[in-house]
Amino acid sequence: MTVSYPAVLVIAVLGTGVTVVAYVRLQRRRTAALAAAGLDGSGPGGSGRGGSGRGSSRRAAVRRHLPYALLLAALPLLLVGLARPEATVTVPRIAGTVVLVFDASNSMQADDLEPTRLAAAQEAATSFVEDQPDSVDIGVVVFGDQALMTQEPTDDRNLALAAIKRVGGTGGTSLGQAILASLSTITGKPVNVPEGNTAAPAPDLGYWPSATIVLFSDGENTGGADVQAAADLAATAGVRIQTVGVGTAQGGTVEVDGYQLATALDEQQLESIAKTTGGSYHRAEDTDGLAETTRSIDLRLTSKEEPLELTAPVAAAALVLLVAGALLMTRWHGRIV
């Protein structure tokens, strides 16, 4: 525990000590005066040898001293309260960095989710952002054949929402590149996996347990960086990936260069990514279900040490002692002195 005004504690100790000494000396003079007057109970008719007399004497001593003891105990508490004591407590909270990753490939234009898979993902992500506390920084990455950070992590919800609204694109799908771009966004440095030489050491990204990637995709991967290697890299860095399946198992069609192409949700790929990193896969087959799915995404709890001022509880304890002492003194002595 710390205090804002340490000098007040010195005053509290000295003041309490002086008050206690003064009270003890006052009681001794009072006892001596009573003895001189023959009213201390030691003479004829006093407590004598009887047990009841000793019990009566003890009760009298309690009545005489207890109210003053309560009032004296309140004094240092009041002074300590003036010193503004603080304690450091650990407070759990949802905090950290969340990177929302959007598949903007051709297949995301399919209409098995209305109006399209991509539009449904944008709507669900918007609801997700609006539900997060200010302690969560949110970034946005968009990917197709390649991946691009469109908004670095920020606590400004308007910037994150504007980045989600701008999401759009065409081309193939590289889930591996999406994961690498997200890790670059989290760590602040370029992240790649070794190509062609499996014996090459993986890059050291440090450890980021408060970071989460939320990947919106239909799971259809058409090339680019190795997905499993990228997921393993995220797991090593302590970054959990939550995957959200956008689309239906029945699938839909999308027009590309005048051709109608069939596309369906690949849940196995998304489940594998999530499992590798300790995250979970979230499935939704309609627009409303997708929006509800984002509410079940589990972000990590972190803890933060925060100062807690104890002035109020200390003052309350002093007040209780003052009131108790005053009531007892009034009841037993008919006065408050």
mmCIF file of C-alpha atoms in Angstrom:
data_model
loop_
_atom_site.group_PDB
_atom_site.id
_atom_site.type_symbol
_atom_site.label_atom_id
_atom_site.label_comp_id
_atom_site.label_asym_id
_atom_site.label_seq_id
_atom_site.Cartn_x
_atom_site.Cartn_y
_atom_site.Cartn_z
ATOM 1 C CA MET A 1 0.000 0.000 0.000
ATOM 2 C CA THR A 2 1.202 3.519 -0.781
ATOM 3 C CA VAL A 3 0.033 6.965 0.302
ATOM 4 C CA SER A 4 -0.033 10.280 -1.506
ATOM 5 C CA TYR A 5 0.963 12.280 1.570
ATOM 6 C CA PRO A 6 3.452 10.310 3.731
ATOM 7 C CA ALA A 7 3.901 13.223 6.129
ATOM 8 C CA VAL A 8 0.319 12.761 7.299
ATOM 9 C CA LEU A 9 1.199 9.234 8.446
ATOM 10 C CA VAL A 10 3.924 10.657 10.677
ATOM 11 C CA ILE A 11 1.405 13.093 12.108
ATOM 12 C CA ALA A 12 -1.036 10.194 12.627
ATOM 13 C CA VAL A 13 1.525 8.171 14.594
ATOM 14 C CA LEU A 14 2.672 11.105 16.703
ATOM 15 C CA GLY A 15 -0.849 12.423 17.253
ATOM 16 C CA THR A 16 -2.198 9.038 18.260
ATOM 17 C CA GLY A 17 0.744 8.429 20.596
ATOM 18 C CA VAL A 18 0.331 11.801 22.317
ATOM 19 C CA THR A 19 -3.413 11.261 22.677
ATOM 20 C CA VAL A 20 -2.998 7.785 24.188
ATOM 21 C CA VAL A 21 -0.365 9.033 26.663
ATOM 22 C CA ALA A 22 -2.607 11.950 27.658
ATOM 23 C CA TYR A 23 -5.568 9.595 28.158
ATOM 24 C CA VAL A 24 -3.547 7.187 30.321
ATOM 25 C CA ARG A 25 -2.243 10.033 32.517
ATOM 26 C CA LEU A 26 -5.750 11.453 32.833
ATOM 27 C CA GLN A 27 -7.131 8.092 33.959
ATOM 28 C CA ARG A 28 -4.334 7.678 36.503
ATOM 29 C CA ARG A 29 -5.083 11.084 38.026
ATOM 30 C CA ARG A 30 -8.780 10.228 38.064
ATOM 31 C CA THR A 31 -8.110 6.885 39.784
ATOM 32 C CA ALA A 32 -5.857 8.574 42.340
ATOM 33 C CA ALA A 33 -8.505 11.186 43.069
ATOM 34 C CA LEU A 34 -11.165 8.505 43.542
ATOM 35 C CA ALA A 35 -8.865 6.535 45.834
ATOM 36 C CA ALA A 36 -8.172 9.618 47.908
ATOM 37 C CA ALA A 37 -11.896 10.120 48.271
ATOM 38 C CA GLY A 38 -12.440 6.451 49.167
ATOM 39 C CA LEU A 39 -14.519 5.840 46.035
ATOM 40 C CA ASP A 40 -12.280 3.347 44.263
ATOM 41 C CA GLY A 41 -14.159 0.312 45.598
ATOM 42 C CA SER A 42 -11.230 -0.993 47.677
ATOM 43 C CA GLY A 43 -12.551 0.028 51.019
ATOM 44 C CA PRO A 44 -15.456 -1.298 53.138
ATOM 45 C CA GLY A 45 -18.475 -2.032 50.985
ATOM 46 C CA GLY A 46 -16.283 -2.179 47.873
ATOM 47 C CA SER A 47 -15.595 -5.138 45.687
ATOM 48 C CA GLY A 48 -13.655 -6.859 48.476
ATOM 49 C CA ARG A 49 -12.848 -10.505 48.020
ATOM 50 C CA GLY A 50 -16.049 -11.644 46.360
ATOM 51 C CA GLY A 51 -16.036 -12.947 42.804
ATOM 52 C CA SER A 52 -19.070 -10.837 41.985
ATOM 53 C CA GLY A 53 -17.156 -7.794 43.137
ATOM 54 C CA ARG A 54 -14.277 -8.535 40.802
ATOM 55 C CA GLY A 55 -16.756 -9.115 37.956
ATOM 56 C CA SER A 56 -18.431 -5.832 38.701
ATOM 57 C CA SER A 57 -15.066 -4.089 38.766
ATOM 58 C CA ARG A 58 -14.171 -5.552 35.352
ATOM 59 C CA ARG A 59 -17.499 -4.432 33.901
ATOM 60 C CA ALA A 60 -16.953 -0.981 35.306
ATOM 61 C CA ALA A 61 -13.493 -0.846 33.739
ATOM 62 C CA VAL A 62 -14.924 -1.861 30.342
ATOM 63 C CA ARG A 63 -17.609 0.790 30.567
ATOM 64 C CA ARG A 64 -15.049 3.391 31.585
ATOM 65 C CA HIS A 65 -12.439 2.650 28.914
ATOM 66 C CA LEU A 66 -14.168 1.080 25.873
ATOM 67 C CA PRO A 67 -15.915 4.225 24.537
ATOM 68 C CA TYR A 68 -12.655 6.184 24.767
ATOM 69 C CA ALA A 69 -10.735 3.323 23.131
ATOM 70 C CA LEU A 70 -13.134 3.376 20.161
ATOM 71 C CA LEU A 71 -12.771 7.152 19.808
ATOM 72 C CA LEU A 72 -8.988 6.899 20.043
ATOM 73 C CA ALA A 73 -8.914 4.131 17.402
ATOM 74 C CA ALA A 74 -10.887 6.351 15.029
ATOM 75 C CA LEU A 75 -8.278 9.126 15.228
ATOM 76 C CA PRO A 76 -5.415 7.372 13.355
ATOM 77 C CA LEU A 77 -7.866 6.034 10.777
ATOM 78 C CA LEU A 78 -9.082 9.552 10.039
ATOM 79 C CA LEU A 79 -5.531 10.783 9.655
ATOM 80 C CA VAL A 80 -4.583 7.824 7.444
ATOM 81 C CA GLY A 81 -7.593 8.658 5.280
ATOM 82 C CA LEU A 82 -6.236 12.191 4.847
ATOM 83 C CA ALA A 83 -2.980 10.662 3.579
ATOM 84 C CA ARG A 84 -4.972 9.158 0.654
ATOM 85 C CA PRO A 85 -3.793 5.547 0.842
ATOM 86 C CA GLU A 86 -3.751 3.497 -2.368
ATOM 87 C CA ALA A 87 -3.482 -0.217 -3.046
ATOM 88 C CA THR A 88 -2.525 -1.826 -6.348
ATOM 89 C CA VAL A 89 -5.066 -4.390 -7.538
ATOM 90 C CA THR A 90 -5.018 -6.680 -10.558
ATOM 91 C CA VAL A 91 -8.078 -6.107 -12.732
ATOM 92 C CA PRO A 92 -9.049 -8.657 -15.419
ATOM 93 C CA ARG A 93 -10.226 -7.191 -18.701
ATOM 94 C CA ILE A 94 -10.589 -7.912 -22.401
ATOM 95 C CA ALA A 95 -7.710 -6.118 -24.056
ATOM 96 C CA GLY A 96 -5.107 -6.459 -26.748
ATOM 97 C CA THR A 97 -5.084 -6.398 -30.529
ATOM 98 C CA VAL A 98 -7.607 -7.918 -32.936
ATOM 99 C CA VAL A 99 -6.893 -8.051 -36.667
ATOM 100 C CA LEU A 100 -9.988 -8.581 -38.834
ATOM 101 C CA VAL A 101 -8.993 -10.366 -42.031
ATOM 102 C CA PHE A 102 -11.321 -10.363 -45.048
ATOM 103 C CA ASP A 103 -11.255 -12.721 -47.985
ATOM 104 C CA ALA A 104 -11.977 -10.423 -50.944
ATOM 105 C CA SER A 105 -11.435 -13.002 -53.704
ATOM 106 C CA ASN A 106 -13.829 -13.706 -56.583
ATOM 107 C CA SER A 107 -15.576 -16.497 -54.698
ATOM 108 C CA MET A 108 -16.665 -14.043 -51.986
ATOM 109 C CA GLN A 109 -19.011 -12.452 -54.522
ATOM 110 C CA ALA A 110 -21.198 -15.589 -54.481
ATOM 111 C CA ASP A 111 -24.761 -14.964 -53.334
ATOM 112 C CA ASP A 112 -25.427 -18.049 -51.188
ATOM 113 C CA LEU A 113 -25.358 -15.462 -48.365
ATOM 114 C CA GLU A 114 -27.391 -12.341 -49.108
ATOM 115 C CA PRO A 115 -26.549 -10.071 -50.743
ATOM 116 C CA THR A 116 -23.071 -11.616 -51.135
ATOM 117 C CA ARG A 117 -20.642 -13.478 -48.918
ATOM 118 C CA LEU A 118 -18.372 -10.444 -48.675
ATOM 119 C CA ALA A 119 -21.206 -8.047 -47.825
ATOM 120 C CA ALA A 120 -22.455 -10.442 -45.139
ATOM 121 C CA ALA A 121 -18.937 -10.673 -43.685
ATOM 122 C CA GLN A 122 -18.664 -6.873 -43.618
ATOM 123 C CA GLU A 123 -21.970 -6.580 -41.783
ATOM 124 C CA ALA A 124 -20.961 -9.212 -39.220
ATOM 125 C CA ALA A 125 -17.548 -7.571 -38.690
ATOM 126 C CA THR A 126 -19.204 -4.192 -38.184
ATOM 127 C CA SER A 127 -21.329 -5.650 -35.380
ATOM 128 C CA PHE A 128 -18.227 -7.263 -33.894
ATOM 129 C CA VAL A 129 -16.321 -3.958 -33.814
ATOM 130 C CA GLU A 130 -19.225 -2.106 -32.219
ATOM 131 C CA ASP A 131 -19.393 -4.703 -29.425
ATOM 132 C CA GLN A 132 -15.727 -4.415 -28.395
ATOM 133 C CA PRO A 133 -14.522 -2.332 -25.431
ATOM 134 C CA ASP A 134 -12.162 0.599 -25.942
ATOM 135 C CA SER A 135 -9.305 -1.492 -24.539
ATOM 136 C CA VAL A 136 -9.218 -3.561 -27.759
ATOM 137 C CA ASP A 137 -7.268 -2.174 -30.734
ATOM 138 C CA ILE A 138 -8.670 -3.304 -34.089
ATOM 139 C CA GLY A 139 -6.843 -3.545 -37.415
ATOM 140 C CA VAL A 140 -8.087 -4.606 -40.862
ATOM 141 C CA VAL A 141 -6.371 -6.763 -43.502
ATOM 142 C CA VAL A 142 -7.838 -7.580 -46.927
ATOM 143 C CA PHE A 143 -6.550 -10.465 -49.035
ATOM 144 C CA GLY A 144 -6.988 -12.180 -52.377
ATOM 145 C CA ASP A 145 -3.931 -13.459 -54.221
ATOM 146 C CA GLN A 146 -1.931 -11.135 -51.984
ATOM 147 C CA ALA A 147 -2.745 -9.451 -48.682
ATOM 148 C CA LEU A 148 -2.751 -5.793 -47.715
ATOM 149 C CA MET A 149 -3.198 -4.038 -44.398
ATOM 150 C CA THR A 150 -5.811 -1.343 -44.908
ATOM 151 C CA GLN A 151 -5.956 -0.170 -41.288
ATOM 152 C CA GLU A 152 -3.307 -0.575 -38.612
ATOM 153 C CA PRO A 153 -4.618 -1.540 -35.150
ATOM 154 C CA THR A 154 -6.345 1.421 -33.517
ATOM 155 C CA ASP A 155 -8.783 2.160 -30.715
ATOM 156 C CA ASP A 156 -10.612 4.588 -33.022
ATOM 157 C CA ARG A 157 -13.759 2.672 -33.971
ATOM 158 C CA ASN A 158 -14.607 5.072 -36.807
ATOM 159 C CA LEU A 159 -11.335 4.295 -38.578
ATOM 160 C CA ALA A 160 -11.843 0.542 -38.203
ATOM 161 C CA LEU A 161 -15.441 0.718 -39.456
ATOM 162 C CA ALA A 162 -14.432 2.865 -42.431
ATOM 163 C CA ALA A 163 -11.751 0.302 -43.363
ATOM 164 C CA ILE A 164 -14.306 -2.515 -43.211
ATOM 165 C CA LYS A 165 -16.675 -0.553 -45.443
ATOM 166 C CA ARG A 166 -13.925 -0.116 -48.065
ATOM 167 C CA VAL A 167 -13.193 -3.854 -48.348
ATOM 168 C CA GLY A 168 -13.390 -5.115 -51.917
ATOM 169 C CA GLY A 169 -11.329 -6.892 -54.525
ATOM 170 C CA THR A 170 -11.019 -9.721 -57.025
ATOM 171 C CA GLY A 171 -8.694 -12.574 -57.852
ATOM 172 C CA GLY A 172 -7.728 -15.815 -56.145
ATOM 173 C CA THR A 173 -7.308 -16.681 -52.479
ATOM 174 C CA SER A 174 -4.111 -17.003 -50.454
ATOM 175 C CA LEU A 175 -4.976 -17.887 -46.869
ATOM 176 C CA GLY A 176 -1.299 -18.309 -46.039
ATOM 177 C CA GLN A 177 -0.467 -14.821 -47.228
ATOM 178 C CA ALA A 178 -3.411 -13.460 -45.239
ATOM 179 C CA ILE A 179 -2.025 -14.964 -42.030
ATOM 180 C CA LEU A 180 1.479 -13.639 -42.725
ATOM 181 C CA ALA A 181 0.157 -10.119 -43.424
ATOM 182 C CA SER A 182 -1.823 -10.233 -40.183
ATOM 183 C CA LEU A 183 1.273 -11.277 -38.235
ATOM 184 C CA SER A 184 3.167 -8.384 -39.858
ATOM 185 C CA THR A 185 0.414 -6.037 -38.691
ATOM 186 C CA ILE A 186 0.653 -7.370 -35.138
ATOM 187 C CA THR A 187 4.449 -7.443 -34.843
ATOM 188 C CA GLY A 188 5.177 -4.328 -36.892
ATOM 189 C CA LYS A 189 7.718 -6.043 -39.142
ATOM 190 C CA PRO A 190 7.577 -8.095 -42.380
ATOM 191 C CA VAL A 191 6.822 -11.761 -41.766
ATOM 192 C CA ASN A 192 7.528 -14.576 -44.232
ATOM 193 C CA VAL A 193 7.910 -18.334 -44.109
ATOM 194 C CA PRO A 194 10.910 -20.140 -45.615
ATOM 195 C CA GLU A 195 10.264 -21.274 -49.186
ATOM 196 C CA GLY A 196 11.674 -24.406 -50.757
ATOM 197 C CA ASN A 197 13.997 -25.190 -47.827
ATOM 198 C CA THR A 198 12.159 -26.761 -44.942
ATOM 199 C CA ALA A 199 15.362 -26.827 -42.878
ATOM 200 C CA ALA A 200 15.516 -23.030 -42.774
ATOM 201 C CA PRO A 201 14.681 -21.661 -39.302
ATOM 202 C CA ALA A 202 11.340 -19.938 -38.824
ATOM 203 C CA PRO A 203 11.535 -16.214 -38.070
ATOM 204 C CA ASP A 204 11.451 -15.198 -34.415
ATOM 205 C CA LEU A 205 8.386 -12.983 -33.958
ATOM 206 C CA GLY A 206 8.446 -12.804 -30.194
ATOM 207 C CA TYR A 207 5.382 -13.765 -28.160
ATOM 208 C CA TRP A 208 2.039 -11.974 -28.593
ATOM 209 C CA PRO A 209 -0.546 -13.698 -26.370
ATOM 210 C CA SER A 210 -2.872 -10.668 -26.341
ATOM 211 C CA ALA A 211 -3.278 -10.670 -30.143
ATOM 212 C CA THR A 212 -6.084 -12.411 -32.023
ATOM 213 C CA ILE A 213 -6.729 -12.803 -35.752
ATOM 214 C CA VAL A 214 -10.359 -13.123 -36.885
ATOM 215 C CA LEU A 215 -10.411 -14.561 -40.386
ATOM 216 C CA PHE A 216 -13.551 -14.181 -42.541
ATOM 217 C CA SER A 217 -13.330 -16.517 -45.527
ATOM 218 C CA ASP A 218 -15.050 -19.266 -47.490
ATOM 219 C CA GLY A 219 -11.884 -21.330 -47.012
ATOM 220 C CA GLU A 220 -11.120 -21.891 -50.681
ATOM 221 C CA ASN A 221 -7.355 -21.540 -51.034
ATOM 222 C CA THR A 222 -5.911 -21.165 -54.531
ATOM 223 C CA GLY A 223 -2.215 -20.725 -53.824
ATOM 224 C CA GLY A 224 0.382 -18.423 -52.318
ATOM 225 C CA ALA A 225 2.234 -19.011 -49.050
ATOM 226 C CA ASP A 226 1.904 -22.377 -47.347
ATOM 227 C CA VAL A 227 -1.165 -22.221 -45.109
ATOM 228 C CA GLN A 228 0.013 -24.751 -42.512
ATOM 229 C CA ALA A 229 3.445 -23.130 -42.206
ATOM 230 C CA ALA A 230 1.832 -19.723 -41.678
ATOM 231 C CA ALA A 231 -0.553 -21.127 -39.054
ATOM 232 C CA ASP A 232 2.336 -22.842 -37.261
ATOM 233 C CA LEU A 233 4.190 -19.523 -37.192
ATOM 234 C CA ALA A 234 1.169 -17.808 -35.621
ATOM 235 C CA ALA A 235 0.901 -20.558 -33.002
ATOM 236 C CA THR A 236 4.597 -20.214 -32.117
ATOM 237 C CA ALA A 237 4.107 -16.461 -31.655
ATOM 238 C CA GLY A 238 1.157 -17.063 -29.315
ATOM 239 C CA VAL A 239 -1.337 -15.508 -31.755
ATOM 240 C CA ARG A 240 -4.681 -17.266 -31.825
ATOM 241 C CA ILE A 241 -6.700 -17.382 -35.058
ATOM 242 C CA GLN A 242 -10.488 -17.463 -34.900
ATOM 243 C CA THR A 243 -11.915 -18.490 -38.279
ATOM 244 C CA VAL A 244 -15.390 -17.573 -39.487
ATOM 245 C CA GLY A 245 -16.833 -19.613 -42.367
ATOM 246 C CA VAL A 246 -18.609 -17.335 -44.838
ATOM 247 C CA GLY A 247 -20.889 -19.262 -47.202
ATOM 248 C CA THR A 248 -22.816 -22.512 -47.279
ATOM 249 C CA ALA A 249 -21.878 -26.127 -47.833
ATOM 250 C CA GLN A 250 -24.286 -26.190 -50.784
ATOM 251 C CA GLY A 251 -22.368 -23.267 -52.255
ATOM 252 C CA GLY A 252 -23.276 -20.853 -55.026
ATOM 253 C CA THR A 253 -22.011 -19.522 -58.327
ATOM 254 C CA VAL A 254 -19.976 -16.493 -59.256
ATOM 255 C CA GLU A 255 -19.232 -14.988 -62.650
ATOM 256 C CA VAL A 256 -15.550 -14.561 -63.505
ATOM 257 C CA ASP A 257 -14.508 -13.276 -66.931
ATOM 258 C CA GLY A 258 -17.866 -14.301 -68.390
ATOM 259 C CA TYR A 259 -17.778 -17.792 -66.907
ATOM 260 C CA GLN A 260 -20.036 -19.162 -64.163
ATOM 261 C CA LEU A 261 -17.914 -20.854 -61.496
ATOM 262 C CA ALA A 262 -19.225 -22.985 -58.650
ATOM 263 C CA THR A 263 -17.907 -22.264 -55.159
ATOM 264 C CA ALA A 264 -18.637 -23.789 -51.742
ATOM 265 C CA LEU A 265 -17.539 -23.329 -48.167
ATOM 266 C CA ASP A 266 -14.385 -25.300 -47.269
ATOM 267 C CA GLU A 267 -14.812 -25.844 -43.550
ATOM 268 C CA GLN A 268 -11.979 -28.339 -43.205
ATOM 269 C CA GLN A 269 -9.369 -25.757 -44.153
ATOM 270 C CA LEU A 270 -10.720 -23.172 -41.728
ATOM 271 C CA GLU A 271 -11.043 -25.694 -38.909
ATOM 272 C CA SER A 272 -7.419 -26.771 -39.413
ATOM 273 C CA ILE A 273 -6.138 -23.187 -39.195
ATOM 274 C CA ALA A 274 -8.071 -22.499 -35.999
ATOM 275 C CA LYS A 275 -7.068 -25.776 -34.357
ATOM 276 C CA THR A 276 -3.362 -25.226 -35.080
ATOM 277 C CA THR A 277 -3.353 -21.908 -33.208
ATOM 278 C CA GLY A 278 -5.649 -22.840 -30.330
ATOM 279 C CA GLY A 279 -8.546 -20.852 -31.770
ATOM 280 C CA SER A 280 -11.959 -22.077 -32.856
ATOM 281 C CA TYR A 281 -13.974 -22.290 -36.040
ATOM 282 C CA HIS A 282 -17.318 -20.449 -36.235
ATOM 283 C CA ARG A 283 -19.870 -21.527 -38.799
ATOM 284 C CA ALA A 284 -22.913 -19.658 -40.077
ATOM 285 C CA GLU A 285 -25.065 -20.478 -43.091
ATOM 286 C CA ASP A 286 -27.130 -17.291 -43.344
ATOM 287 C CA THR A 287 -26.569 -13.577 -42.887
ATOM 288 C CA ASP A 288 -28.299 -13.356 -39.501
ATOM 289 C CA GLY A 289 -26.439 -16.420 -38.284
ATOM 290 C CA LEU A 290 -23.125 -14.944 -39.374
ATOM 291 C CA ALA A 291 -23.757 -11.740 -37.407
ATOM 292 C CA GLU A 292 -24.663 -13.819 -34.346
ATOM 293 C CA THR A 293 -21.549 -15.967 -34.785
ATOM 294 C CA THR A 294 -19.235 -13.001 -34.270
ATOM 295 C CA ARG A 295 -20.725 -12.466 -30.811
ATOM 296 C CA SER A 296 -19.459 -15.897 -29.773
ATOM 297 C CA ILE A 297 -15.859 -15.163 -30.751
ATOM 298 C CA ASP A 298 -13.841 -15.546 -27.578
ATOM 299 C CA LEU A 299 -11.207 -12.872 -27.050
ATOM 300 C CA ARG A 300 -8.544 -13.266 -24.418
ATOM 301 C CA LEU A 301 -8.727 -11.892 -20.920
ATOM 302 C CA THR A 302 -5.681 -9.988 -19.791
ATOM 303 C CA SER A 303 -4.934 -8.359 -16.458
ATOM 304 C CA LYS A 304 -3.798 -4.879 -15.619
ATOM 305 C CA GLU A 305 -2.579 -3.452 -12.347
ATOM 306 C CA GLU A 306 -4.558 -0.385 -11.374
ATOM 307 C CA PRO A 307 -4.361 1.858 -8.279
ATOM 308 C CA LEU A 308 -7.345 1.699 -5.928
ATOM 309 C CA GLU A 309 -7.767 4.611 -3.520
ATOM 310 C CA LEU A 310 -8.685 3.453 -0.007
ATOM 311 C CA THR A 311 -9.680 6.823 1.467
ATOM 312 C CA ALA A 312 -13.403 6.043 1.438
ATOM 313 C CA PRO A 313 -13.260 2.636 3.202
ATOM 314 C CA VAL A 314 -10.746 3.931 5.774
ATOM 315 C CA ALA A 315 -12.930 6.955 6.496
ATOM 316 C CA ALA A 316 -15.988 4.702 6.741
ATOM 317 C CA ALA A 317 -14.239 2.504 9.314
ATOM 318 C CA ALA A 318 -13.296 5.600 11.340
ATOM 319 C CA LEU A 319 -16.885 6.828 11.210
ATOM 320 C CA VAL A 320 -18.172 3.487 12.504
ATOM 321 C CA LEU A 321 -15.759 3.646 15.445
ATOM 322 C CA LEU A 322 -16.727 7.247 16.217
ATOM 323 C CA VAL A 323 -20.441 6.467 16.178
ATOM 324 C CA ALA A 324 -19.993 3.336 18.297
ATOM 325 C CA GLY A 325 -17.867 5.189 20.832
ATOM 326 C CA ALA A 326 -20.321 8.085 21.006
ATOM 327 C CA LEU A 327 -23.333 5.804 21.484
ATOM 328 C CA LEU A 328 -21.650 3.798 24.236
ATOM 329 C CA MET A 329 -20.470 6.943 26.001
ATOM 330 C CA THR A 330 -23.949 8.433 25.856
ATOM 331 C CA ARG A 331 -25.560 5.233 27.105
ATOM 332 C CA TRP A 332 -23.112 4.523 29.924
ATOM 333 C CA HIS A 333 -22.064 8.048 30.974
ATOM 334 C CA GLY A 334 -24.840 10.281 29.733
ATOM 335 C CA ARG A 335 -22.446 12.530 27.805
ATOM 336 C CA ILE A 336 -19.970 12.624 24.914
ATOM 337 C CA VAL A 337 -16.620 13.704 26.356
#
